[in-house]
Short mmCIF file of N, CA and C in Angstrom, two decimals:
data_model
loop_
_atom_site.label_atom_id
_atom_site.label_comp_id
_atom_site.label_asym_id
_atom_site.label_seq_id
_atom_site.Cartn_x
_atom_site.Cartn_y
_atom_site.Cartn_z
N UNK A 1 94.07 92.55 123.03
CA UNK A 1 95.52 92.45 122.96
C UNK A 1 95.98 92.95 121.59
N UNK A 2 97.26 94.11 121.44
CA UNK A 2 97.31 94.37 119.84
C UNK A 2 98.19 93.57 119.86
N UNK A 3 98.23 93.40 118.12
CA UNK A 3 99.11 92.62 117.18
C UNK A 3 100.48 93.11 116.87
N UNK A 4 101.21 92.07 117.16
CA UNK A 4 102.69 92.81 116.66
C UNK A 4 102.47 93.43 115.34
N UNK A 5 103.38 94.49 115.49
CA UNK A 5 103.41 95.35 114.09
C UNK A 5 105.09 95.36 113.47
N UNK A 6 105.50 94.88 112.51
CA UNK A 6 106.54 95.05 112.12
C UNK A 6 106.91 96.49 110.88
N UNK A 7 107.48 97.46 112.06
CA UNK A 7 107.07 99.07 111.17
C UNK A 7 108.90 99.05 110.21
N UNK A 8 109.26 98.11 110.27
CA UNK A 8 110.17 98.13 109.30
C UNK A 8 110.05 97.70 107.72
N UNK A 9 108.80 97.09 107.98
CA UNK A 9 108.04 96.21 106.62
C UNK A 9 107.16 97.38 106.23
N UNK A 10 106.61 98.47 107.24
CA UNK A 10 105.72 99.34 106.92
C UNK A 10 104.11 99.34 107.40
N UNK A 11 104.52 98.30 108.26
CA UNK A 11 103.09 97.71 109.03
C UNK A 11 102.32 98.65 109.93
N UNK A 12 101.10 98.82 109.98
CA UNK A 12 100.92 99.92 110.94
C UNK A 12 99.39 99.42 111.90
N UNK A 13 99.58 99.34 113.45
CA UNK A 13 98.46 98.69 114.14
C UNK A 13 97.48 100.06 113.70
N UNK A 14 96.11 99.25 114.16
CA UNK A 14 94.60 99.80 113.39
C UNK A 14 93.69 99.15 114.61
N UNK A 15 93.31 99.92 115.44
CA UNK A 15 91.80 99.22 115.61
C UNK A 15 90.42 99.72 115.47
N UNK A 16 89.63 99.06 115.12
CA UNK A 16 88.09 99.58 114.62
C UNK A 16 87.63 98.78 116.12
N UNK A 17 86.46 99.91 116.42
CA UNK A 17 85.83 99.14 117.69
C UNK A 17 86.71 98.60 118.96
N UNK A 18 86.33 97.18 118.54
CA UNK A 18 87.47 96.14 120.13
C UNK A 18 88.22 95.37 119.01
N UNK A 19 88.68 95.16 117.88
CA UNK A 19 88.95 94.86 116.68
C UNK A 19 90.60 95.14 116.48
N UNK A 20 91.56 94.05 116.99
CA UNK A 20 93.02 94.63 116.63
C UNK A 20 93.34 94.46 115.07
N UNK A 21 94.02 95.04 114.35
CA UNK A 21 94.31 94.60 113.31
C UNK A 21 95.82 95.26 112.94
N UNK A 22 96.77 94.92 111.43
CA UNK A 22 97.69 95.06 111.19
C UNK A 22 97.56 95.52 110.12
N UNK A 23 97.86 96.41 109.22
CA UNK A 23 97.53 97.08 107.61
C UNK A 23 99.10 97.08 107.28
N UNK A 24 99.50 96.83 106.02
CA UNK A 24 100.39 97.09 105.65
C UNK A 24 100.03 97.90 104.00
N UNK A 25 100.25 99.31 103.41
CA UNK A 25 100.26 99.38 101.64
C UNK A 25 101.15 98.78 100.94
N UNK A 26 100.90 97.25 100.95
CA UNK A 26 101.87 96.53 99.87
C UNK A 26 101.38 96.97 98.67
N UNK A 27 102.44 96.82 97.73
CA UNK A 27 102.25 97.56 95.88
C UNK A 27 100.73 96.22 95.29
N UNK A 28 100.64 95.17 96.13
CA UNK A 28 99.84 94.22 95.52
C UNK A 28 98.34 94.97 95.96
N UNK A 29 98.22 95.11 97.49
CA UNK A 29 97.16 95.55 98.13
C UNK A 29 96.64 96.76 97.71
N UNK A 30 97.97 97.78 97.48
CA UNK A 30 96.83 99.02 96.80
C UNK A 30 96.49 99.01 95.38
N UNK A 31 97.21 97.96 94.79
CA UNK A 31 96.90 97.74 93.16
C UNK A 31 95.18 97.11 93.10
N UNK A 32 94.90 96.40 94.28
CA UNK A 32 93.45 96.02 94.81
C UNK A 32 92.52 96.83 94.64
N UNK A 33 92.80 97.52 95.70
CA UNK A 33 92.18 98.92 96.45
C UNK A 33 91.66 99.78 95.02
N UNK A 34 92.84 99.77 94.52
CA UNK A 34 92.69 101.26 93.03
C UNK A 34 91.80 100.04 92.26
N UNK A 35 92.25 99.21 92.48
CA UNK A 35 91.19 98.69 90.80
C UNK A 35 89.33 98.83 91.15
N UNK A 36 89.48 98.41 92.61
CA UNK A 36 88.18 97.99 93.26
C UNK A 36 87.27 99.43 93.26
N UNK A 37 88.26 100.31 93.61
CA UNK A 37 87.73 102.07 93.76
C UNK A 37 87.56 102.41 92.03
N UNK A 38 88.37 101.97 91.05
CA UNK A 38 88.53 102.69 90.19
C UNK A 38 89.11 103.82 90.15
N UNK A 39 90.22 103.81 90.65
CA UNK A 39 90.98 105.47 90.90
C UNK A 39 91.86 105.52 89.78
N UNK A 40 92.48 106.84 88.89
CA UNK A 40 92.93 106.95 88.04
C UNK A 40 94.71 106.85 88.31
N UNK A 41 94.84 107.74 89.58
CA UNK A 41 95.97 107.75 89.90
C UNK A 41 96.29 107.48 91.67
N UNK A 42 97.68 107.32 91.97
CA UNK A 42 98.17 107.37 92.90
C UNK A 42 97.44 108.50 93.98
N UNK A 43 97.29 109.83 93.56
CA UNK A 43 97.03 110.95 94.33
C UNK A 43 95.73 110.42 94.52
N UNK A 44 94.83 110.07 94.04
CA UNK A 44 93.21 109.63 93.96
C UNK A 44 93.02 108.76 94.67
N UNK A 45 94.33 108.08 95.19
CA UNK A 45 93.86 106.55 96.07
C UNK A 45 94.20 107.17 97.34
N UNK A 46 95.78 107.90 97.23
CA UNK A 46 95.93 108.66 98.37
C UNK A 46 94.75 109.64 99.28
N UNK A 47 93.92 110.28 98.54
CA UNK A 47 92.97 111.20 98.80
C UNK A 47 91.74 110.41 99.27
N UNK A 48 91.43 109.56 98.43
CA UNK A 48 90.31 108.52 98.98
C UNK A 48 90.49 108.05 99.86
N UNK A 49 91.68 107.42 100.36
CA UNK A 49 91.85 106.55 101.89
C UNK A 49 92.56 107.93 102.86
N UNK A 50 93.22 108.68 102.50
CA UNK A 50 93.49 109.46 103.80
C UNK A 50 92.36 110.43 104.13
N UNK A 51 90.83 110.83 103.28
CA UNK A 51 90.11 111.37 103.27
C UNK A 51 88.79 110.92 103.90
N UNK A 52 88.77 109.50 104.03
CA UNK A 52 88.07 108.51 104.72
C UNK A 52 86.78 108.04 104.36
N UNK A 53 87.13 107.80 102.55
CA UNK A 53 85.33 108.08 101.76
C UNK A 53 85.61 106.56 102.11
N UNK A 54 84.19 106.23 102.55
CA UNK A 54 83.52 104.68 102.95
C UNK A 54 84.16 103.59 101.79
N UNK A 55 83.61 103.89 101.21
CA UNK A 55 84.20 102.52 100.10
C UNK A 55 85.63 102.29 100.09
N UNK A 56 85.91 103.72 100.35
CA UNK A 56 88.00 103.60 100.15
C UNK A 56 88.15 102.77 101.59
N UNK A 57 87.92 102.93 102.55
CA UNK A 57 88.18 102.65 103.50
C UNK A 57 87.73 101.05 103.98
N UNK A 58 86.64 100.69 103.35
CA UNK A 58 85.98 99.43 103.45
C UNK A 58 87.05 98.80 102.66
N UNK A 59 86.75 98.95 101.48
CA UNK A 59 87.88 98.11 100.79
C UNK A 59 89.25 98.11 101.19
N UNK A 60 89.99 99.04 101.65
CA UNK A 60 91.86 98.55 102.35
C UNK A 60 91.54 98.13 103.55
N UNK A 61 90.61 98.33 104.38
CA UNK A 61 90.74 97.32 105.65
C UNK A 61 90.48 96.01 105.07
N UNK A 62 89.74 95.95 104.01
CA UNK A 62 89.66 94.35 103.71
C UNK A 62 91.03 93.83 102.71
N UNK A 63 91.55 94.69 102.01
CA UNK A 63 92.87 94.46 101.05
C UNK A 63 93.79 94.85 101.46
N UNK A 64 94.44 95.46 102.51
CA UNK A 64 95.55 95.88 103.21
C UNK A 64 95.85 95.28 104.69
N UNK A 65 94.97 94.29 104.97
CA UNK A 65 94.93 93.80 106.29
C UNK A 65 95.92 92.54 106.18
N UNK A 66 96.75 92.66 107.13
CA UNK A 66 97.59 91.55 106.92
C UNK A 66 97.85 90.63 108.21
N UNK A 67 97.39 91.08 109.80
CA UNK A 67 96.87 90.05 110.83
C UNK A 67 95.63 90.43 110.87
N UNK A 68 95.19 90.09 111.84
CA UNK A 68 93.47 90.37 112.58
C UNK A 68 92.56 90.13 111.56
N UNK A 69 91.20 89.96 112.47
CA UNK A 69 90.20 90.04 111.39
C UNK A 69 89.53 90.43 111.00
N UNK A 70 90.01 91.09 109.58
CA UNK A 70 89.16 92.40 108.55
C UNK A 70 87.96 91.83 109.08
N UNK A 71 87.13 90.96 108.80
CA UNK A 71 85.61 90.95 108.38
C UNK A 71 85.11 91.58 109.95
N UNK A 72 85.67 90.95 110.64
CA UNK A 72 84.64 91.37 112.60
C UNK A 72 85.18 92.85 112.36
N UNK A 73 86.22 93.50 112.24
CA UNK A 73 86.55 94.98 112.41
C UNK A 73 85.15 95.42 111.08
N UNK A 74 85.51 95.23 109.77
CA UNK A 74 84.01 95.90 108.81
C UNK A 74 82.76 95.31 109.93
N UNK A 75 82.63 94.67 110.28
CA UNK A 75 81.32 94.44 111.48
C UNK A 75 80.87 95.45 112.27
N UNK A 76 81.91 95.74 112.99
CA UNK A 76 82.30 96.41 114.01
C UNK A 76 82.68 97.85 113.84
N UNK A 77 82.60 98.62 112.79
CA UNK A 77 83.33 99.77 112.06
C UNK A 77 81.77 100.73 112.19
N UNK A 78 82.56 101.99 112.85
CA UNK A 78 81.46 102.57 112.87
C UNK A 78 81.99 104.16 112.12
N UNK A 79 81.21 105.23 112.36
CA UNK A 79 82.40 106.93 112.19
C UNK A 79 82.95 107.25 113.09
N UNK A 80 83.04 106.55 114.18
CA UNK A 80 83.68 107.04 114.92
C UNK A 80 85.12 106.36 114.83
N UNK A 81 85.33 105.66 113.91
CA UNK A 81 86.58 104.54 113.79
C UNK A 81 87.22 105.76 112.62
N UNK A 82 86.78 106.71 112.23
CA UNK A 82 87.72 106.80 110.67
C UNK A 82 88.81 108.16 111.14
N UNK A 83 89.03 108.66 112.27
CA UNK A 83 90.20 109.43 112.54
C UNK A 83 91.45 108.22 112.81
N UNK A 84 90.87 107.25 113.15
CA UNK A 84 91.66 106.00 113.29
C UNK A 84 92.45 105.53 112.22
N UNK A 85 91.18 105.43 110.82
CA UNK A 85 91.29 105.40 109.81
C UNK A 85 92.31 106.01 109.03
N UNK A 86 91.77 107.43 108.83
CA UNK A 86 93.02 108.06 108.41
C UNK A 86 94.32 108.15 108.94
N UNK A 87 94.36 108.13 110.02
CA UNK A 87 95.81 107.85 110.54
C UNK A 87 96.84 106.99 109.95
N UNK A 88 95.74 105.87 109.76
CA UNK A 88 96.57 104.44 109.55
C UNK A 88 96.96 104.08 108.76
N UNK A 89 95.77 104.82 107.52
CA UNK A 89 96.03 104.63 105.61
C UNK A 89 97.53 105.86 105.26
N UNK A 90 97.47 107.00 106.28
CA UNK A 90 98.83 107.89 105.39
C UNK A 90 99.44 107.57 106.03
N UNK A 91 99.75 106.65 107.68
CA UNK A 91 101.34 106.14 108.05
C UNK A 91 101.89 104.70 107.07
N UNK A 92 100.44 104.08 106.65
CA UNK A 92 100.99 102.75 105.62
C UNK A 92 101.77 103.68 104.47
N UNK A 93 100.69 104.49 103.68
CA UNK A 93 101.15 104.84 102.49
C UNK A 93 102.41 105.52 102.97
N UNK A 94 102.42 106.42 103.89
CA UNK A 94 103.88 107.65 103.62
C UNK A 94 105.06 106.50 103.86
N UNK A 95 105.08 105.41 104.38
CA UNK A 95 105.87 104.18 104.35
C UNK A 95 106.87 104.34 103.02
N UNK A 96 105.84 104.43 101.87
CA UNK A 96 106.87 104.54 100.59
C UNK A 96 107.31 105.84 99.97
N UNK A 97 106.67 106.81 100.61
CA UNK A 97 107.05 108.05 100.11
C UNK A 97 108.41 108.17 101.05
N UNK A 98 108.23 107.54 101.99
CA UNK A 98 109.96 107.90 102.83
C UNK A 98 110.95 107.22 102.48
N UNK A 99 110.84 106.45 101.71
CA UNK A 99 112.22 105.71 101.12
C UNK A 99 112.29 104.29 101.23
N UNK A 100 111.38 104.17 102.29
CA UNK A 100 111.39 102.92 102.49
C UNK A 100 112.76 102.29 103.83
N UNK A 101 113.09 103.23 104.73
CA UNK A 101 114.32 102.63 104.92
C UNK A 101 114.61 101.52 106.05
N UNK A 102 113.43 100.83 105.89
CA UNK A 102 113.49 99.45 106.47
C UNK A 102 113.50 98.39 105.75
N UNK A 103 113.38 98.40 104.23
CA UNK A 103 112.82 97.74 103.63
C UNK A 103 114.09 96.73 103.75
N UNK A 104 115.81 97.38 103.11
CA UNK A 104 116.75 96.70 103.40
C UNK A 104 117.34 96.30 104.91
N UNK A 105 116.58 96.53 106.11
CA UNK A 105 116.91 95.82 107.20
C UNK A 105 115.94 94.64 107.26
N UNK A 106 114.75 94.57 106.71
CA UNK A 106 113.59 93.62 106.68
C UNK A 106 114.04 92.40 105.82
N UNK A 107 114.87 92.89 104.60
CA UNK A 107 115.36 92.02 103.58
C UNK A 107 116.42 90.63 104.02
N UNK A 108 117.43 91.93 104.61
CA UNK A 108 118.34 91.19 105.79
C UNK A 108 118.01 90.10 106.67
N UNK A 109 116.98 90.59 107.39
CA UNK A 109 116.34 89.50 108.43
C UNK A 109 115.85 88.90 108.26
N UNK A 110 115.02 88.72 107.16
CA UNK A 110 114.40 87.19 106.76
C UNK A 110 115.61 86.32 105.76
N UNK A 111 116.83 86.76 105.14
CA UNK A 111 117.38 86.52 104.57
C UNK A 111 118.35 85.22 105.39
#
């Protein structure tokens, strides 16, 4: 069964395997991601997760996951999961390169 996705927050469904999950690039989660990778810049984290190098990818399913459960999906994660992958890391990230323009209807509604 997938997980609601709220794509106004920037949420984007993901599944690895039989594995539903929810990713969102919050500024906390990829501040994770970059420290854990050691990436210098923005473009370097971008390139690492939309490029689908293992570690980039291990680490934001485990720091960008915000329902489901990261650990059974890394269980369950094989190569055949990472066109999945990339999909999922540049619709989170391009989230903020577009302006964001849910962010103030999201604000609203929990408000």
């Amino acid at each position: 069964m997938a997980l609601e996705v709220n794509k106004e927050r920037g949420e984007v469904a993901l599944r690895i395997g039989d594995v539903d999950l929810v990713i969102a690039a919050t500024m906390q989660g990829l501040a994770a991601v970059s420290t854990r990778l050691g990436c210098q810049s923005l473009q370097e984290l971008f390139l690492r997760l939309t490029g689908t190098e293992v570690a980039a990818s291990l680490a934001a399913v485990t720091l960008l996951t915000v329902r489901g459960d990261h650990q059974a999906a890394l269980d369950r994660m094989s190569l055949q999961d990472y066109p999945a992958l990339a999909k999922a890391f540049s619709e989170a990230l391009t989230h903020h390169f577009d302006g964001e323009p849910g962010k103030a209807k999201a604000a609203k509604a929990s408000a």
